[in-house]
């Protein structure tokens, strides 16, 4: 799933694709708080796989507990959760792909509108 609501900061070094699996029977909160100018937090349900982008220096905090109390139960370096060496460059967002399909120019390259065929 694309990180539309909180994309990585533009000054960040090459992002890595990461995966975390909640192997417990409890709801967890996954949070990255050590990257400046970026906030990442997701609810991870039991058995759910969370796939996300992060910078290599990021640390994923796993908080677990009941409704009113959450306890930091683990901190995992994101480079240990890496499932791909690096994200393809240039990385096109869904919105950029849509604009390309419509024949618009985007930052990574220019396109021509497709010619209509009879």
Coordinates of C-alpha atoms in Angstrom, one line a residue:
X1 CA 0.0 0.0 0.0
X2 CA 1.3 3.4 -0.9
X3 CA 2.3 5.8 1.9
X4 CA 0.1 8.6 0.7
X5 CA -0.6 10.2 4.1
X6 CA 2.9 10.4 5.3
X7 CA 5.5 10.1 2.5
X8 CA 9.2 9.9 3.4
X9 CA 10.9 13.3 3.7
X10 CA 12.4 14.5 0.4
X11 CA 15.8 14.9 2.0
X12 CA 15.9 11.2 3.0
X13 CA 18.5 8.9 1.5
X14 CA 17.5 6.0 -0.6
X15 CA 14.4 4.3 0.9
X16 CA 14.2 0.6 1.6
X17 CA 11.1 -1.6 1.4
X18 CA 10.4 -3.3 4.7
X19 CA 8.0 -5.9 6.1
X20 CA 6.9 -6.6 9.6
X21 CA 4.5 -9.4 10.6
X22 CA 2.5 -9.3 13.9
X23 CA 2.9 -12.9 15.0
X24 CA 1.1 -12.4 18.3
X25 CA -2.6 -12.7 19.1
X26 CA -2.8 -9.0 20.1
X27 CA -3.2 -5.7 18.3
X28 CA 0.1 -3.8 18.0
X29 CA 1.1 -0.3 17.1
X30 CA 4.1 0.0 14.8
X31 CA 5.8 3.4 15.0
X32 CA 8.9 5.1 13.6
X33 CA 9.9 8.1 15.6
X34 CA 13.6 8.5 15.0
X35 CA 13.4 10.1 11.5
X36 CA 13.2 13.9 11.6
X37 CA 10.3 15.6 9.8
X38 CA 8.5 12.3 9.4
X39 CA 5.8 10.5 11.4
X40 CA 4.8 6.9 10.8
X41 CA 2.4 5.0 12.9
X42 CA 0.1 2.0 11.9
X43 CA -2.1 -0.4 13.7
X44 CA -1.1 -4.0 13.0
X45 CA -3.7 -6.7 13.7
X46 CA -2.8 -10.3 14.7
X47 CA -1.3 -12.1 11.7
X48 CA -1.2 -9.0 9.6
X49 CA 1.8 -8.2 7.4
X50 CA 2.8 -4.6 7.3
X51 CA 4.8 -3.5 4.2
X52 CA 6.3 0.0 4.3
X53 CA 9.1 2.2 3.1
X54 CA 11.7 3.6 5.4
X55 CA 15.2 5.0 5.5
X56 CA 17.9 2.5 6.4
X57 CA 18.6 4.3 9.7
X58 CA 15.0 4.1 10.9
X59 CA 13.9 2.0 13.9
X60 CA 10.5 0.4 14.0
X61 CA 9.0 0.5 17.5
X62 CA 6.4 -2.1 18.4
X63 CA 3.9 -1.1 21.1
X64 CA 1.5 -3.7 22.5
X65 CA -0.9 -3.9 25.4
X66 CA -4.5 -3.3 26.2
X67 CA -6.8 -0.4 25.3
X68 CA -5.6 2.3 27.7
X69 CA -2.0 1.2 28.1
X70 CA 0.6 0.6 25.4
X71 CA 4.0 -0.8 26.3
X72 CA 7.1 -0.5 24.0
X73 CA 7.8 -4.2 23.5
X74 CA 10.4 -4.2 20.8
X75 CA 12.6 -1.9 18.7
X76 CA 13.8 -3.3 15.4
X77 CA 16.2 -1.6 13.0
X78 CA 14.4 -1.2 9.6
X79 CA 17.5 -2.5 7.7
X80 CA 16.7 -5.9 9.3
X81 CA 13.2 -5.8 8.0
X82 CA 14.3 -5.0 4.4
X83 CA 12.7 -7.3 1.8
X84 CA 14.3 -5.6 -1.2
X85 CA 17.8 -4.1 -1.7
X86 CA 16.5 -0.8 -2.8
X87 CA 13.3 0.7 -4.2
X88 CA 13.4 1.0 -8.0
X89 CA 14.6 4.4 -9.3
X90 CA 12.8 6.4 -10.4
X91 CA 10.0 5.4 -8.0
X92 CA 6.7 6.4 -9.5
X93 CA 3.7 6.9 -7.2
X94 CA 0.3 5.8 -8.3
X95 CA -0.6 9.4 -9.0
X96 CA 2.4 9.9 -11.2
X97 CA 1.5 6.7 -13.1
X98 CA -2.0 8.0 -13.6
X99 CA -0.7 11.2 -15.0
X100 CA 1.6 9.3 -17.3
X101 CA -1.3 7.3 -18.6
X102 CA -3.2 10.5 -19.3
X103 CA -0.2 11.8 -21.4
X104 CA 0.9 14.5 -19.0
X105 CA 4.5 15.5 -18.3
X106 CA 5.9 14.5 -14.9
X107 CA 9.2 15.2 -13.3
X108 CA 10.9 11.9 -14.2
X109 CA 10.3 12.3 -17.9
X110 CA 8.0 13.7 -20.6
X111 CA 5.4 11.7 -22.4
X112 CA 3.4 12.2 -25.6
X113 CA -0.3 11.5 -25.7
X114 CA -1.2 8.2 -27.3
X115 CA -2.4 8.4 -30.8
X116 CA -6.0 7.2 -31.4
X117 CA -6.3 4.2 -33.6
X118 CA -9.3 3.9 -35.9

